[in-house]
PDB file of C-alpha atoms and ligand atoms in Angstrom:
ATOM      1  CA  MET X   1      93.310 -99.668  21.197  1.00 85.00           C
ATOM      2  CA  LYS X   2      91.968 -97.167  18.725  1.00 87.00           C
ATOM      3  CA  LYS X   3      89.570 -97.486  15.844  1.00 95.00           C
ATOM      4  CA  LEU X   4      91.444 -96.124  12.849  1.00 97.00           C
ATOM      5  CA  SER X   5      91.520 -96.210   9.101  1.00 97.00           C
ATOM      6  CA  LEU X   6      95.091 -96.059   7.825  1.00 98.00           C
ATOM      7  CA  LYS X   7      97.075 -96.456   4.640  1.00 98.00           C
ATOM      8  CA  ALA X   8     100.557 -97.875   4.382  1.00 98.00           C
ATOM      9  CA  LYS X   9     103.236 -98.596   1.839  1.00 98.00           C
ATOM     10  CA  CYS X  10     106.829 -99.776   1.856  1.00 98.00           C
ATOM     11  CA  LEU X  11     109.756 -97.659   0.680  1.00 98.00           C
ATOM     12  CA  CYS X  12     109.427 -98.666  -3.000  1.00 98.00           C
ATOM     13  CA  GLY X  13     105.616 -98.796  -2.913  1.00 97.00           C
ATOM     14  CA  ASN X  14     105.303-102.356  -4.209  1.00 98.00           C
ATOM     15  CA  VAL X  15     103.683-103.475  -0.957  1.00 98.00           C
ATOM     16  CA  SER X  16     100.733-101.292   0.013  1.00 98.00           C
ATOM     17  CA  PHE X  17      97.603-101.850   2.071  1.00 98.00           C
ATOM     18  CA  LYS X  18      94.830-100.327   4.136  1.00 98.00           C
ATOM     19  CA  THR X  19      93.872-101.173   7.688  1.00 98.00           C
ATOM     20  CA  THR X  20      90.648-100.513   9.558  1.00 98.00           C
ATOM     21  CA  GLY X  21      89.189-101.370  12.939  1.00 97.00           C
ATOM     22  CA  TYR X  22      91.034-101.488  16.234  1.00 98.00           C
ATOM     23  CA  HIS X  23      94.771-100.836  16.194  1.00 98.00           C
ATOM     24  CA  ARG X  24      96.694-101.834  19.291  1.00 97.00           C
ATOM     25  CA  ASP X  25      98.949 -99.196  20.824  1.00 97.00           C
ATOM     26  CA  VAL X  26     102.484 -99.443  19.482  1.00 98.00           C
ATOM     27  CA  GLN X  27     104.927-101.610  21.405  1.00 98.00           C
ATOM     28  CA  ASN X  28     108.658-101.128  21.028  1.00 98.00           C
ATOM     29  CA  CYS X  29     110.151-104.605  20.840  1.00 98.00           C
ATOM     30  CA  HIS X  30     113.801-105.046  21.783  1.00 98.00           C
ATOM     31  CA  CYS X  31     114.053-108.783  21.130  1.00 96.00           C
ATOM     32  CA  ILE X  32     117.117-110.057  19.326  1.00 96.00           C
ATOM     33  CA  GLN X  33     115.095-111.053  16.244  1.00 96.00           C
ATOM     34  CA  CYS X  34     113.630-107.566  15.839  1.00 97.00           C
ATOM     35  CA  LEU X  35     117.088-106.020  16.275  1.00 97.00           C
ATOM     36  CA  LYS X  36     118.461-108.288  13.553  1.00 96.00           C
ATOM     37  CA  THR X  37     115.712-107.776  11.006  1.00 96.00           C
ATOM     38  CA  HIS X  38     114.922-104.073  11.630  1.00 97.00           C
ATOM     39  CA  GLY X  39     118.510-103.016  12.380  1.00 96.00           C
ATOM     40  CA  ASN X  40     117.196-101.486  15.612  1.00 97.00           C
ATOM     41  CA  PHE X  41     114.300-102.099  17.956  1.00 97.00           C
ATOM     42  CA  ALA X  42     110.933-102.543  16.263  1.00 98.00           C
ATOM     43  CA  ALA X  43     107.721-100.556  16.734  1.00 98.00           C
ATOM     44  CA  TYR X  44     104.614-102.611  16.039  1.00 98.00           C
ATOM     45  CA  THR X  45     100.908-102.029  16.155  1.00 98.00           C
ATOM     46  CA  LYS X  46      98.523-104.977  15.686  1.00 98.00           C
ATOM     47  CA  VAL X  47      95.190-105.480  13.911  1.00 98.00           C
ATOM     48  CA  GLU X  48      92.795-108.301  13.163  1.00 98.00           C
ATOM     49  CA  GLU X  49      94.121-109.805   9.945  1.00 98.00           C
ATOM     50  CA  LYS X  50      90.686-109.505   8.306  1.00 98.00           C
ATOM     51  CA  GLU X  51      90.929-105.711   8.770  1.00 98.00           C
ATOM     52  CA  LEU X  52      93.975-105.600   6.482  1.00 98.00           C
ATOM     53  CA  LYS X  53      93.295-105.168   2.767  1.00 98.00           C
ATOM     54  CA  PHE X  54      96.197-105.347   0.346  1.00 98.00           C
ATOM     55  CA  LEU X  55      96.286-102.871  -2.519  1.00 98.00           C
ATOM     56  CA  ASN X  56      99.498-104.405  -3.810  1.00 98.00           C
ATOM     57  CA  LYS X  57     101.650-107.244  -2.552  1.00 97.00           C
ATOM     58  CA  LYS X  58     103.638-108.378  -5.539  1.00 95.00           C
ATOM     59  CA  THR X  59     106.991-108.102  -3.746  1.00 98.00           C
ATOM     60  CA  LEU X  60     105.806-109.292  -0.312  1.00 98.00           C
ATOM     61  CA  LYS X  61     107.853-112.229   0.918  1.00 98.00           C
ATOM     62  CA  TRP X  62     107.525-114.222   4.144  1.00 98.00           C
ATOM     63  CA  PHE X  63     110.402-115.512   6.233  1.00 98.00           C
ATOM     64  CA  LYS X  64     109.731-118.116   8.910  1.00 97.00           C
ATOM     65  CA  SER X  65     111.728-116.520  11.714  1.00 95.00           C
ATOM     66  CA  SER X  66     110.970-119.110  14.406  1.00 95.00           C
ATOM     67  CA  LYS X  67     108.830-122.186  15.069  1.00 96.00           C
ATOM     68  CA  ARG X  68     105.940-119.950  16.069  1.00 96.00           C
ATOM     69  CA  ALA X  69     106.173-116.890  13.842  1.00 97.00           C
ATOM     70  CA  LYS X  70     106.913-115.479  10.422  1.00 98.00           C
ATOM     71  CA  ARG X  71     107.968-112.040   9.232  1.00 98.00           C
ATOM     72  CA  GLY X  72     106.837-110.288   6.068  1.00 98.00           C
ATOM     73  CA  PHE X  73     109.106-107.975   4.106  1.00 98.00           C
ATOM     74  CA  CYS X  74     109.383-106.342   0.697  1.00 98.00           C
ATOM     75  CA  LYS X  75     111.875-108.283  -1.387  1.00 98.00           C
ATOM     76  CA  ASN X  76     112.468-105.234  -3.583  1.00 98.00           C
ATOM     77  CA  CYS X  77     113.259-102.463  -1.066  1.00 98.00           C
ATOM     78  CA  GLY X  78     113.889-104.612   2.021  1.00 97.00           C
ATOM     79  CA  ALA X  79     111.254-102.971   4.247  1.00 98.00           C
ATOM     80  CA  SER X  80     110.421-105.028   7.359  1.00 98.00           C
ATOM     81  CA  ILE X  81     106.650-104.851   7.456  1.00 98.00           C
ATOM     82  CA  PHE X  82     104.890-107.692   9.310  1.00 98.00           C
ATOM     83  CA  PHE X  83     105.280-109.977  12.278  1.00 98.00           C
ATOM     84  CA  LYS X  84     102.766-112.804  12.457  1.00 98.00           C
ATOM     85  CA  VAL X  85     102.372-115.455  15.154  1.00 97.00           C
ATOM     86  CA  LEU X  86     101.253-118.574  13.286  1.00 98.00           C
ATOM     87  CA  GLY X  87      97.731-119.788  13.963  1.00 97.00           C
ATOM     88  CA  THR X  88      96.402-116.455  15.270  1.00 98.00           C
ATOM     89  CA  ASP X  89      93.862-114.065  13.733  1.00 98.00           C
ATOM     90  CA  GLN X  90      95.995-110.957  14.287  1.00 98.00           C
ATOM     91  CA  ILE X  91      98.959-109.469  12.479  1.00 98.00           C
ATOM     92  CA  CYS X  92     101.585-107.043  13.776  1.00 98.00           C
ATOM     93  CA  ILE X  93     102.527-104.173  11.457  1.00 98.00           C
ATOM     94  CA  SER X  94     105.566-101.882  11.635  1.00 98.00           C
ATOM     95  CA  ALA X  95     104.230 -98.505  12.731  1.00 98.00           C
ATOM     96  CA  GLY X  96     106.653 -96.524  10.572  1.00 98.00           C
ATOM     97  CA  ILE X  97     105.109 -97.824   7.373  1.00 98.00           C
ATOM     98  CA  PHE X  98     101.815 -95.942   7.868  1.00 98.00           C
ATOM     99  CA  ASN X  99     101.139 -92.572   6.289  1.00 98.00           C
ATOM    100  CA  LYS X 100     100.958 -89.699   8.765  1.00 96.00           C
ATOM    101  CA  PRO X 101      99.036 -88.729  10.783  1.00 97.00           C
ATOM    102  CA  THR X 102      98.743 -92.237  12.207  1.00 97.00           C
ATOM    103  CA  LYS X 103      97.090 -91.244  15.516  1.00 97.00           C
ATOM    104  CA  LEU X 104      98.903 -94.247  16.995  1.00 97.00           C
ATOM    105  CA  LYS X 105     100.575 -94.016  20.384  1.00 97.00           C
ATOM    106  CA  THR X 106     103.486 -95.968  21.826  1.00 98.00           C
ATOM    107  CA  SER X 107     102.586 -97.655  25.101  1.00 98.00           C
ATOM    108  CA  MET X 108     105.472 -99.836  26.277  1.00 98.00           C
ATOM    109  CA  ASN X 109     108.866-101.450  25.765  1.00 98.00           C
ATOM    110  CA  ILE X 110     108.870-105.239  25.535  1.00 98.00           C
ATOM    111  CA  PHE X 111     111.519-107.986  25.440  1.00 97.00           C
ATOM    112  CA  MET X 112     113.935-105.785  27.350  1.00 97.00           C
ATOM    113  CA  LYS X 113     116.153-108.799  27.895  1.00 94.00           C
ATOM    114  CA  GLY X 114     117.089-108.702  24.196  1.00 95.00           C
ATOM    115  CA  LYS X 115     117.974-104.979  24.178  1.00 97.00           C
ATOM    116  CA  SER X 116     121.417-104.106  22.851  1.00 97.00           C
ATOM    117  CA  ASP X 117     123.912-101.885  24.681  1.00 97.00           C
ATOM    118  CA  TYR X 118     124.360 -99.003  22.214  1.00 97.00           C
ATOM    119  CA  TYR X 119     121.155 -97.147  23.111  1.00 97.00           C
ATOM    120  CA  LYS X 120     119.316 -95.941  26.177  1.00 96.00           C
ATOM    121  CA  ILE X 121     115.588 -95.968  26.689  1.00 95.00           C
ATOM    122  CA  THR X 122     114.702 -92.443  27.754  1.00 94.00           C
ATOM    123  CA  ASP X 123     110.917 -92.645  27.586  1.00 95.00           C
ATOM    124  CA  LYS X 124     108.877 -93.147  30.749  1.00 96.00           C
ATOM    125  CA  LEU X 125     106.867 -96.029  29.331  1.00 97.00           C
ATOM    126  CA  PRO X 126     106.613 -99.366  31.149  1.00 97.00           C
ATOM    127  CA  LYS X 127     109.366-101.862  30.437  1.00 97.00           C
ATOM    128  CA  TYR X 128     108.870-105.608  30.408  1.00 97.00           C
ATOM    129  CA  LYS X 129     111.390-108.427  30.342  1.00 96.00           C
ATOM    130  CA  LYS X 130     109.115-110.165  27.847  1.00 94.00           C
ATOM    131  CA  TYR X 131     105.410-109.360  27.582  1.00 88.00           C
ATOM    132  CA  PRO X 132     103.312-107.646  30.265  1.00 87.00           C
TER     133      PRO X 132
HETATM  134 ZN1  LIG H 201     109.208-102.214  -1.209  1.00 93.92          ZN
END
């Protein structure tokens, strides 16, 4: 957890926002849903939703990806941006969307049971079947 002030925008720039407050360390998620929507494993930080201020969200679209969660993406450029567990006060944000330097750090690999077979995990970070 780090207190940061970051700016982010999607590939086309039609979804942009600022985040403040505590940012969770980045978790690499290997679940099947992340693989399908990101085209590879996903890297998410997380903030309190009230610490996220949109500058522009005219092409932001939500997809209900399961009974308990939805995913936000840019319907113009296709960027996968958000993962949100319904009924919570936090929102997960794709780490790659932030302007550098992010000062974020990756802390673990999660949902290892969903990992595909075409890549190896070579980092020394903890690995979890699901969550820690
Ligand atoms: Zn876009």
